Amino acid sequence: MVALPTTQNGASTPQDRRFGTLAVHAGAPHDPTTGAVIAPISLSTTFAQTSVGNPVGLYEYTRSSNPNRDNFEQAIAALEHAKYALAFSSGSATTAVILQSLAAGSHVVSVSDVYGGTHRYFTKVASAHGVQVTFSPCIELDVEELIRPNETKLVWIETPSNPTLGLVDIEKIAAVAHKYGILVVVDNTFLSPYVQNPLDHGADIVVHSVTKYINGHSDVLMGVAAFNSDSLQERLSFLQNAIGAVPSPFDCWLAHRGLKTLHLRAREATTNATAVAKALEASPNVIAVNYPGIDSHPNRAIAVKQHRNGMGGGMLSFRIKGGQEAAHLFCKYTKIFTLAESLGGVESLCEVPSSMTHAGIPKDQREAAGVFDDLVRMSCGVEDSEDLLADALQALEKAVAATKVENGSA
Ligand SMILES: *Cc1c(COP(=O)(O)O)cnc(C)c1O
């Protein structure tokens, strides 16, 4: 929560440093009493005071602030080019706190294909608190029409979208929203701060499910929001404490450890996803590939403008020939890609959105958003490219052949 991390020995300011250096060092001071290079985990829930209202150090009670949480928040603020960051117990809790900060009667405009849990919160929880959300499948075209002057307080974007990897031009949306004094929130979970920094493109708040790329090892549930505004810091840090949906010190410590290799993991995941996307695209067994890192992507120009070096990140999806059955079989036949929900870990995963993560959405709505029964989503990890390629291609061959035999067309 503390603004702008400071460096040891008055060295060059952190703002001058590059991503990998910040990932390793921001919010990671040596322990002042022992010299420990890695911060201890501060499990104590309360902190001694020398006299009434005079704590020994900076801390009083762990829900209000904790050393491990502060360190993690400083690191995220540095990596997202933000003045402030606030950590929460999950990505969903982060969304909830931002929505709770709006007054009853507020209105939100959101992209249609948001994360399922975000959609659920918008439609089933926010409405109970008098906050209405309008969804748009083409927000770049109609955001201005959907804005209700004086009522609309937020525009919520997820780019890339899940699971079809569509991109939104953040700068374009921010220009419209800011004309009306409306804040823009970007869920940056799918790319991580290494690939995209939404605040640099005009967003007011960037949110992450830390559970995914930032922690990166599929063993922590956590969320974070980063922003520059002092008034947002006042409002959201008040709610962080008042609502109390905060992460444990141990989870903050683990997520901070994961974060230190984010740049290495994000680069490797992009290399792997690019190789897999290109191989799938070249296969006669594939109908279409959604991956923002290759030229066939309809929003490639936005990727080049918004992503570091035009990187596509580690997520892709593709339509397999042979319908839903082939999609299910593909996920059964892969040996390295594990059939599971979630994403962003060191291990590669695959899933069938229409039957798993997006099963709750009515078929016609799903298909309108490109989520067909034959769509497979893949999260590429950091295994060796050649092994991932071979695994995907053998599963593809086998799945498509099996459906052809069954349909008597072999
Ligand atoms: C997982 C995810 C969330 C929710 O985060 P949790 O940590 O699971 O609560 C929000 N947005 C996106 C894009 C996600 O992938």
Tab-separated table of C-alpha atoms and ligand atoms in Angstrom:
chain	number	residue	atom	x	y	z
A	1	MET	CA	0.000	0.000	0.000
A	2	VAL	CA	2.949	2.336	0.502
A	3	ALA	CA	3.592	4.500	-2.545
A	4	LEU	CA	6.737	4.083	-4.610
A	5	PRO	CA	9.233	1.525	-3.336
A	6	THR	CA	12.568	2.929	-2.245
A	7	THR	CA	15.929	1.417	-3.029
A	8	GLN	CA	18.803	0.495	-0.773
A	9	ASN	CA	21.753	2.874	-0.584
A	10	GLY	CA	20.041	5.538	-2.671
A	11	ALA	CA	20.781	3.649	-5.898
A	12	SER	CA	19.062	4.554	-9.189
A	13	THR	CA	15.334	5.044	-8.724
A	14	PRO	CA	13.197	1.962	-9.297
A	15	GLN	CA	11.344	3.772	-12.066
A	16	ASP	CA	14.508	3.694	-14.183
A	17	ARG	CA	14.844	-0.044	-13.868
A	18	ARG	CA	13.628	-2.668	-16.254
A	19	PHE	CA	10.985	-5.281	-15.611
A	20	GLY	CA	13.172	-8.210	-14.569
A	21	THR	CA	15.179	-6.081	-12.147
A	22	LEU	CA	11.996	-4.690	-10.606
A	23	ALA	CA	10.396	-8.141	-10.423
A	24	VAL	CA	13.342	-9.395	-8.384
A	25	HIS	CA	13.982	-6.311	-6.224
A	26	ALA	CA	10.866	-4.133	-5.860
A	27	GLY	CA	9.314	-4.528	-2.422
A	28	ALA	CA	12.129	-6.910	-1.452
A	29	PRO	CA	14.312	-5.071	1.096
A	30	HIS	CA	16.911	-6.958	3.111
A	31	ASP	CA	15.826	-7.553	6.671
A	32	PRO	CA	17.192	-4.557	8.626
A	33	THR	CA	17.991	-6.552	11.773
A	34	THR	CA	19.330	-9.864	10.406
A	35	GLY	CA	20.308	-9.000	6.851
A	36	ALA	CA	18.127	-11.846	5.592
A	37	VAL	CA	17.912	-11.466	1.813
A	38	ILE	CA	14.397	-12.910	1.775
A	39	ALA	CA	11.792	-11.392	4.066
A	40	PRO	CA	10.540	-13.583	6.906
A	41	ILE	CA	6.837	-14.478	6.875
A	42	SER	CA	5.126	-12.193	9.392
A	43	LEU	CA	2.460	-14.442	10.830
A	44	SER	CA	1.809	-12.289	13.890
A	45	THR	CA	-1.725	-10.903	13.773
A	46	THR	CA	-0.927	-8.057	16.145
A	47	PHE	CA	2.036	-5.772	16.765
A	48	ALA	CA	3.314	-4.418	20.095
A	49	GLN	CA	2.842	-0.776	20.995
A	50	THR	CA	5.234	1.174	23.229
A	51	SER	CA	2.502	3.410	24.586
A	52	VAL	CA	-1.152	3.828	23.686
A	53	GLY	CA	-1.406	4.564	19.977
A	54	ASN	CA	2.377	4.234	19.419
A	55	PRO	CA	3.282	1.013	17.638
A	56	VAL	CA	6.937	-0.107	17.652
A	57	GLY	CA	7.110	-0.052	13.860
A	58	LEU	CA	4.648	0.589	11.051
A	59	TYR	CA	2.163	-2.108	11.995
A	60	GLU	CA	-0.798	-2.510	14.341
A	61	TYR	CA	-3.091	-5.283	13.169
A	62	THR	CA	-2.602	-7.629	10.239
A	63	ARG	CA	-5.937	-7.018	8.472
A	64	SER	CA	-5.097	-3.309	8.221
A	65	SER	CA	-1.576	-3.949	6.988
A	66	ASN	CA	1.051	-6.660	7.071
A	67	PRO	CA	4.733	-6.574	6.039
A	68	ASN	CA	4.422	-9.400	3.493
A	69	ARG	CA	1.331	-7.857	1.943
A	70	ASP	CA	3.025	-4.451	1.782
A	71	ASN	CA	6.068	-5.952	0.054
A	72	PHE	CA	3.925	-7.737	-2.512
A	73	GLU	CA	1.824	-4.626	-3.141
A	74	GLN	CA	4.956	-2.528	-3.683
A	75	ALA	CA	6.262	-5.040	-6.207
A	76	ILE	CA	2.977	-5.052	-8.154
A	77	ALA	CA	2.777	-1.245	-8.116
A	78	ALA	CA	6.275	-1.094	-9.621
A	79	LEU	CA	5.504	-3.680	-12.322
A	80	GLU	CA	2.164	-2.126	-13.317
A	81	HIS	CA	3.624	1.432	-13.381
A	82	ALA	CA	1.226	2.387	-10.601
A	83	LYS	CA	1.554	4.517	-7.509
A	84	TYR	CA	-0.487	2.098	-5.418
A	85	ALA	CA	-1.462	-1.567	-5.306
A	86	LEU	CA	-3.838	-3.392	-2.970
A	87	ALA	CA	-3.917	-7.169	-2.537
A	88	PHE	CA	-7.046	-9.206	-1.834
A	89	SER	CA	-7.888	-12.801	-0.961
A	90	SER	CA	-8.807	-13.640	-4.585
A	91	GLY	CA	-9.287	-12.067	-7.976
A	92	SER	CA	-13.023	-12.287	-7.310
A	93	ALA	CA	-12.669	-10.410	-3.994
A	94	THR	CA	-10.785	-7.674	-5.886
A	95	THR	CA	-13.704	-7.305	-8.308
A	96	ALA	CA	-16.184	-7.330	-5.414
A	97	VAL	CA	-14.377	-4.563	-3.527
A	98	ILE	CA	-14.187	-2.333	-6.621
A	99	LEU	CA	-17.904	-2.824	-7.288
A	100	GLN	CA	-18.697	-2.224	-3.585
A	101	SER	CA	-16.959	1.130	-3.830
A	102	LEU	CA	-19.775	2.353	-6.112
A	103	ALA	CA	-22.845	4.058	-4.679
A	104	ALA	CA	-26.263	2.403	-5.055
A	105	GLY	CA	-27.795	3.531	-8.330
A	106	SER	CA	-24.465	3.399	-10.186
A	107	HIS	CA	-24.183	1.901	-13.651
A	108	VAL	CA	-21.320	-0.078	-15.206
A	109	VAL	CA	-20.600	-0.845	-18.870
A	110	SER	CA	-18.723	-4.125	-19.347
A	111	VAL	CA	-17.451	-6.228	-22.230
A	112	SER	CA	-19.720	-9.291	-22.679
A	113	ASP	CA	-17.101	-11.988	-22.508
A	114	VAL	CA	-15.748	-11.289	-19.039
A	115	TYR	CA	-14.472	-14.024	-16.746
A	116	GLY	CA	-17.415	-16.202	-15.623
A	117	GLY	CA	-17.086	-15.238	-11.955
A	118	THR	CA	-17.027	-11.550	-12.871
A	119	HIS	CA	-20.194	-12.038	-14.943
A	120	ARG	CA	-21.801	-13.829	-11.992
A	121	TYR	CA	-20.865	-10.998	-9.602
A	122	PHE	CA	-22.133	-8.329	-12.007
A	123	THR	CA	-25.484	-10.046	-12.639
A	124	LYS	CA	-26.238	-11.727	-9.306
A	125	VAL	CA	-24.496	-9.697	-6.580
A	126	ALA	CA	-23.957	-6.125	-7.799
A	127	SER	CA	-27.628	-5.906	-8.811
A	128	ALA	CA	-28.644	-6.738	-5.226
A	129	HIS	CA	-26.688	-3.645	-4.137
A	130	GLY	CA	-28.402	-1.428	-6.692
A	131	VAL	CA	-25.546	-1.422	-9.235
A	132	GLN	CA	-26.618	-2.182	-12.817
A	133	VAL	CA	-24.282	-3.581	-15.464
A	134	THR	CA	-24.811	-3.375	-19.240
A	135	PHE	CA	-22.805	-5.854	-21.337
A	136	SER	CA	-21.515	-5.096	-24.813
A	137	PRO	CA	-20.150	-7.604	-27.335
A	138	CYS	CA	-18.523	-4.767	-29.327
A	139	ILE	CA	-17.602	-2.161	-26.725
A	140	GLU	CA	-15.282	-0.182	-29.003
A	141	LEU	CA	-18.262	0.580	-31.229
A	142	ASP	CA	-21.010	1.281	-28.726
A	143	VAL	CA	-19.451	2.369	-25.414
A	144	GLU	CA	-20.555	5.958	-25.894
A	145	GLU	CA	-24.187	4.958	-26.583
A	146	LEU	CA	-24.247	2.734	-23.501
A	147	ILE	CA	-22.933	5.401	-21.142
A	148	ARG	CA	-25.651	6.958	-18.993
A	149	PRO	CA	-24.430	10.437	-18.053
A	150	ASN	CA	-24.260	10.876	-14.257
A	151	GLU	CA	-25.060	7.182	-13.636
A	152	THR	CA	-22.263	5.293	-15.350
A	153	LYS	CA	-19.219	5.151	-13.061
A	154	LEU	CA	-17.079	2.357	-14.519
A	155	VAL	CA	-16.206	0.722	-17.815
A	156	TRP	CA	-14.942	-2.831	-17.299
A	157	ILE	CA	-12.679	-4.387	-19.928
A	158	GLU	CA	-11.008	-7.760	-20.140
A	159	THR	CA	-8.355	-7.935	-22.851
A	160	PRO	CA	-7.642	-10.565	-24.121
A	161	SER	CA	-11.094	-12.028	-23.609
A	162	ASN	CA	-11.700	-15.522	-22.367
A	163	PRO	CA	-11.658	-17.972	-24.125
A	164	THR	CA	-11.630	-16.450	-27.624
A	165	LEU	CA	-8.687	-14.063	-27.042
A	166	GLY	CA	-10.382	-11.021	-28.592
A	167	LEU	CA	-8.604	-7.731	-27.837
A	168	VAL	CA	-9.952	-4.327	-26.828
A	169	ASP	CA	-8.170	-1.054	-27.596
A	170	ILE	CA	-7.785	0.356	-24.062
A	171	GLU	CA	-6.740	3.827	-25.222
A	172	LYS	CA	-9.834	4.158	-27.390
A	173	ILE	CA	-12.221	3.167	-24.578
A	174	ALA	CA	-10.427	5.387	-22.034
A	175	ALA	CA	-10.704	8.411	-24.336
A	176	VAL	CA	-14.499	8.032	-24.469
A	177	ALA	CA	-14.952	7.147	-20.771
A	178	HIS	CA	-12.791	10.043	-19.571
A	179	LYS	CA	-14.910	12.562	-21.508
A	180	TYR	CA	-17.683	11.657	-19.063
A	181	GLY	CA	-15.452	11.358	-15.975
A	182	ILE	CA	-15.883	7.571	-15.942
A	183	LEU	CA	-13.139	5.220	-14.687
A	184	VAL	CA	-11.807	2.365	-16.825
A	185	VAL	CA	-10.910	-0.946	-15.187
A	186	VAL	CA	-8.864	-3.534	-17.099
A	187	ASP	CA	-8.638	-7.162	-16.004
A	188	ASN	CA	-5.072	-7.973	-17.080
A	189	THR	CA	-5.008	-11.537	-15.738
A	190	PHE	CA	-4.518	-13.249	-19.118
A	191	LEU	CA	-1.359	-11.337	-20.032
A	192	SER	CA	0.285	-10.363	-16.729
A	193	PRO	CA	2.082	-7.038	-16.217
A	194	TYR	CA	5.047	-8.342	-18.203
A	195	VAL	CA	3.106	-8.401	-21.474
A	196	GLN	CA	0.670	-5.506	-20.935
A	197	ASN	CA	0.500	-2.458	-18.635
A	198	PRO	CA	-3.058	-1.095	-18.992
A	199	LEU	CA	-2.398	2.079	-16.957
A	200	ASP	CA	0.087	3.169	-19.654
A	201	HIS	CA	-2.784	3.037	-22.169
A	202	GLY	CA	-5.151	5.189	-20.098
A	203	ALA	CA	-6.836	2.685	-17.774
A	204	ASP	CA	-7.513	3.940	-14.230
A	205	ILE	CA	-7.384	0.589	-12.431
A	206	VAL	CA	-5.720	-2.668	-13.463
A	207	VAL	CA	-6.835	-5.866	-11.742
A	208	HIS	CA	-5.371	-9.368	-11.660
A	209	SER	CA	-6.272	-12.765	-10.454
A	210	VAL	CA	-2.818	-13.320	-8.894
A	211	THR	CA	-3.852	-16.988	-8.851
A	212	LYS	CA	-2.817	-17.160	-12.523
A	213	TYR	CA	0.400	-15.736	-14.053
A	214	ILE	CA	1.606	-13.531	-11.198
A	215	ASN	CA	1.890	-16.371	-8.695
A	216	GLY	CA	2.362	-18.752	-11.597
A	217	HIS	CA	2.674	-22.026	-9.702
A	218	SER	CA	-1.006	-22.995	-9.228
A	219	ASP	CA	-0.721	-22.972	-5.440
A	220	VAL	CA	-2.077	-19.588	-4.284
A	221	LEU	CA	-5.521	-17.953	-4.616
A	222	MET	CA	-5.132	-14.176	-4.543
A	223	GLY	CA	-5.994	-10.920	-6.316
A	224	VAL	CA	-4.610	-7.423	-6.720
A	225	ALA	CA	-5.644	-3.990	-8.009
A	226	ALA	CA	-3.181	-1.234	-9.012
A	227	PHE	CA	-3.851	2.435	-9.803
A	228	ASN	CA	-2.442	5.958	-9.533
A	229	SER	CA	-5.210	8.028	-7.979
A	230	ASP	CA	-4.869	9.186	-4.365
A	231	SER	CA	-8.640	9.237	-3.946
A	232	LEU	CA	-8.929	5.636	-5.188
A	233	GLN	CA	-6.206	4.680	-2.711
A	234	GLU	CA	-8.187	6.282	0.084
A	235	ARG	CA	-11.473	4.612	-0.892
A	236	LEU	CA	-10.190	1.149	-1.820
A	237	SER	CA	-7.707	0.774	1.053
A	238	PHE	CA	-10.531	1.714	3.436
A	239	LEU	CA	-12.651	-1.078	1.912
A	240	GLN	CA	-9.715	-3.526	1.906
A	241	ASN	CA	-9.619	-3.162	5.698
A	242	ALA	CA	-13.351	-2.688	6.297
A	243	ILE	CA	-14.447	-5.692	4.220
A	244	GLY	CA	-11.404	-7.719	5.257
A	245	ALA	CA	-11.068	-9.894	2.137
A	246	VAL	CA	-7.282	-9.860	2.537
A	247	PRO	CA	-4.706	-12.538	1.638
A	248	SER	CA	-2.704	-14.368	4.304
A	249	PRO	CA	0.947	-13.383	4.924
A	250	PHE	CA	2.023	-16.815	3.692
A	251	ASP	CA	0.109	-16.411	0.411
A	252	CYS	CA	1.580	-12.911	-0.060
A	253	TRP	CA	5.052	-14.332	0.478
A	254	LEU	CA	4.472	-17.199	-1.974
A	255	ALA	CA	2.940	-14.933	-4.618
A	256	HIS	CA	5.846	-12.522	-4.228
A	257	ARG	CA	8.283	-15.378	-4.746
A	258	GLY	CA	6.363	-16.417	-7.867
A	259	LEU	CA	6.362	-12.861	-9.159
A	260	LYS	CA	10.177	-12.727	-9.162
A	261	THR	CA	10.288	-15.058	-12.186
A	262	LEU	CA	7.241	-13.664	-14.001
A	263	HIS	CA	9.305	-12.226	-16.866
A	264	LEU	CA	11.045	-15.564	-17.471
A	265	ARG	CA	7.803	-17.526	-17.321
A	266	ALA	CA	5.824	-15.085	-19.461
A	267	ARG	CA	8.498	-15.114	-22.179
A	268	GLU	CA	8.683	-18.913	-22.222
A	269	ALA	CA	4.886	-19.292	-22.200
A	270	THR	CA	4.657	-16.903	-25.163
A	271	THR	CA	7.332	-18.830	-27.080
A	272	ASN	CA	5.473	-22.081	-26.427
A	273	ALA	CA	2.013	-20.709	-27.257
A	274	THR	CA	3.341	-19.179	-30.485
A	275	ALA	CA	4.824	-22.523	-31.571
A	276	VAL	CA	1.639	-24.422	-30.704
A	277	ALA	CA	-0.612	-21.817	-32.372
A	278	LYS	CA	1.410	-21.921	-35.598
A	279	ALA	CA	1.425	-25.734	-35.699
A	280	LEU	CA	-2.317	-25.906	-35.063
A	281	GLU	CA	-2.993	-23.276	-37.690
A	282	ALA	CA	-1.060	-25.350	-40.255
A	283	SER	CA	-2.993	-28.542	-39.436
A	284	PRO	CA	-5.850	-29.774	-41.672
A	285	ASN	CA	-7.540	-31.004	-38.453
A	286	VAL	CA	-8.104	-27.488	-37.144
A	287	ILE	CA	-10.888	-25.073	-38.178
A	288	ALA	CA	-9.473	-21.896	-36.619
A	289	VAL	CA	-6.913	-20.694	-34.062
A	290	ASN	CA	-7.393	-17.733	-31.697
A	291	TYR	CA	-3.998	-16.374	-30.656
A	292	PRO	CA	-3.123	-12.650	-30.550
A	293	GLY	CA	0.582	-13.367	-31.154
A	294	ILE	CA	0.126	-14.403	-34.801
A	295	ASP	CA	-0.750	-12.341	-37.868
A	296	SER	CA	-4.009	-14.165	-38.579
A	297	HIS	CA	-5.537	-12.717	-35.380
A	298	PRO	CA	-8.194	-10.133	-36.316
A	299	ASN	CA	-6.964	-7.719	-33.594
A	300	ARG	CA	-3.257	-8.217	-34.272
A	301	ALA	CA	-2.740	-4.457	-34.643
A	302	ILE	CA	-3.970	-3.914	-31.071
A	303	ALA	CA	-1.578	-6.593	-29.812
A	304	VAL	CA	1.314	-4.847	-31.543
A	305	LYS	CA	0.316	-1.530	-29.969
A	306	GLN	CA	-0.599	-2.745	-26.475
A	307	HIS	CA	1.559	-5.796	-25.738
A	308	ARG	CA	5.302	-5.857	-25.040
A	309	ASN	CA	6.985	-6.602	-28.400
A	310	GLY	CA	3.578	-7.678	-29.766
A	311	MET	CA	3.785	-10.812	-27.601
A	312	GLY	CA	0.695	-13.031	-27.559
A	313	GLY	CA	0.993	-14.418	-24.011
A	314	GLY	CA	0.562	-18.049	-23.034
A	315	MET	CA	-3.166	-18.532	-23.752
A	316	LEU	CA	-4.737	-19.717	-26.996
A	317	SER	CA	-7.866	-21.493	-28.170
A	318	PHE	CA	-8.738	-23.415	-31.327
A	319	ARG	CA	-11.661	-25.137	-33.019
A	320	ILE	CA	-11.004	-28.801	-33.725
A	321	LYS	CA	-12.601	-30.726	-36.611
A	322	GLY	CA	-15.008	-33.395	-35.344
A	323	GLY	CA	-17.169	-31.307	-33.020
A	324	GLN	CA	-17.534	-31.519	-29.284
A	325	GLU	CA	-16.513	-35.162	-29.220
A	326	ALA	CA	-13.168	-34.424	-30.835
A	327	ALA	CA	-12.615	-31.540	-28.411
A	328	HIS	CA	-13.246	-33.830	-25.448
A	329	LEU	CA	-11.008	-36.535	-26.903
A	330	PHE	CA	-8.195	-34.061	-27.575
A	331	CYS	CA	-8.110	-33.182	-23.868
A	332	LYS	CA	-8.211	-36.876	-22.990
A	333	TYR	CA	-5.314	-37.774	-25.301
A	334	THR	CA	-2.842	-35.061	-24.311
A	335	LYS	CA	-0.190	-36.353	-21.946
A	336	ILE	CA	1.605	-33.138	-20.937
A	337	PHE	CA	-1.326	-30.695	-21.176
A	338	THR	CA	-3.430	-31.569	-18.119
A	339	LEU	CA	-7.211	-31.412	-18.459
A	340	ALA	CA	-8.083	-28.764	-15.880
A	341	GLU	CA	-9.581	-25.309	-15.411
A	342	SER	CA	-7.410	-22.285	-14.551
A	343	LEU	CA	-4.318	-21.006	-16.344
A	344	GLY	CA	-1.040	-19.196	-16.031
A	345	GLY	CA	0.930	-21.833	-14.132
A	346	VAL	CA	4.284	-23.364	-15.050
A	347	GLU	CA	2.430	-26.515	-16.166
A	348	SER	CA	0.417	-26.606	-19.387
A	349	LEU	CA	-3.351	-27.112	-19.138
A	350	CYS	CA	-6.219	-27.616	-21.578
A	351	GLU	CA	-9.994	-27.554	-21.281
A	352	VAL	CA	-13.234	-27.408	-23.303
A	353	PRO	CA	-14.931	-24.101	-22.362
A	354	SER	CA	-18.429	-25.052	-23.624
A	355	SER	CA	-18.475	-28.051	-21.268
A	356	MET	CA	-16.412	-26.625	-18.404
A	357	THR	CA	-15.624	-22.951	-17.679
A	358	HIS	CA	-18.409	-21.563	-19.891
A	359	ALA	CA	-21.033	-24.319	-19.503
A	360	GLY	CA	-23.317	-21.962	-17.568
A	361	ILE	CA	-23.794	-19.627	-20.530
A	362	PRO	CA	-26.768	-20.454	-22.848
A	363	LYS	CA	-25.604	-22.060	-26.118
A	364	ASP	CA	-26.854	-19.290	-28.434
A	365	GLN	CA	-25.093	-16.595	-26.356
A	366	ARG	CA	-21.970	-18.708	-26.137
A	367	GLU	CA	-21.802	-19.296	-29.873
A	368	ALA	CA	-22.469	-15.642	-30.623
A	369	ALA	CA	-19.268	-14.958	-28.665
A	370	GLY	CA	-17.349	-17.636	-30.624
A	371	VAL	CA	-17.452	-20.282	-27.887
A	372	PHE	CA	-18.454	-23.297	-29.990
A	373	ASP	CA	-18.693	-26.873	-28.681
A	374	ASP	CA	-15.519	-27.748	-30.604
A	375	LEU	CA	-13.410	-24.995	-29.009
A	376	VAL	CA	-10.411	-26.108	-26.923
A	377	ARG	CA	-8.599	-23.625	-24.655
A	378	MET	CA	-4.921	-24.138	-23.848
A	379	SER	CA	-2.700	-22.538	-21.233
A	380	CYS	CA	0.902	-23.070	-22.310
A	381	GLY	CA	3.332	-23.488	-19.445
A	382	VAL	CA	7.116	-23.420	-19.426
A	383	GLU	CA	7.888	-26.993	-20.461
A	384	ASP	CA	10.042	-27.503	-23.572
A	385	SER	CA	8.431	-26.311	-26.771
A	386	GLU	CA	9.215	-29.463	-28.743
A	387	ASP	CA	7.496	-31.643	-26.148
A	388	LEU	CA	4.378	-29.451	-26.029
A	389	LEU	CA	4.168	-29.367	-29.815
A	390	ALA	CA	4.517	-33.132	-30.138
A	391	ASP	CA	1.919	-33.668	-27.411
A	392	ALA	CA	-0.646	-31.317	-28.977
A	393	LEU	CA	-0.152	-32.743	-32.463
A	394	GLN	CA	-0.422	-36.405	-31.429
A	395	ALA	CA	-3.615	-35.684	-29.447
A	396	LEU	CA	-5.049	-33.736	-32.384
A	397	GLU	CA	-4.362	-36.553	-34.836
A	398	LYS	CA	-5.793	-39.218	-32.541
A	399	ALA	CA	-8.897	-37.226	-31.557
A	400	VAL	CA	-9.836	-36.342	-35.117
A	401	ALA	CA	-9.155	-39.866	-36.394
A	402	ALA	CA	-11.340	-41.376	-33.645
A	403	THR	CA	-14.304	-39.121	-34.465
A	404	LYS	CA	-13.947	-39.889	-38.199
A	405	VAL	CA	-14.012	-43.655	-37.528
A	406	GLU	CA	-17.107	-43.337	-35.358
A	407	ASN	CA	-18.903	-41.268	-37.952
A	408	GLY	CA	-18.057	-43.874	-40.603
A	409	SER	CA	-16.150	-41.375	-42.705
A	410	ALA	CA	-12.699	-42.913	-42.302
B	1	LIG	C1	-9.418	-16.524	-12.499
B	1	LIG	C2	-9.837	-15.197	-13.006
B	1	LIG	C3	-10.528	-14.290	-12.181
B	1	LIG	C4	-10.948	-14.623	-10.759
B	1	LIG	O1	-9.863	-14.786	-9.925
B	1	LIG	P1	-9.854	-15.776	-8.657
B	1	LIG	O2	-8.493	-15.568	-8.108
B	1	LIG	O3	-10.117	-17.174	-9.158
B	1	LIG	O4	-10.957	-15.318	-7.748
B	1	LIG	C5	-10.836	-13.041	-12.707
B	1	LIG	N1	-10.525	-12.715	-13.992
B	1	LIG	C6	-9.894	-13.585	-14.805
B	1	LIG	C7	-9.582	-13.170	-16.207
B	1	LIG	C8	-9.533	-14.846	-14.349
B	1	LIG	O5	-8.920	-15.704	-15.178
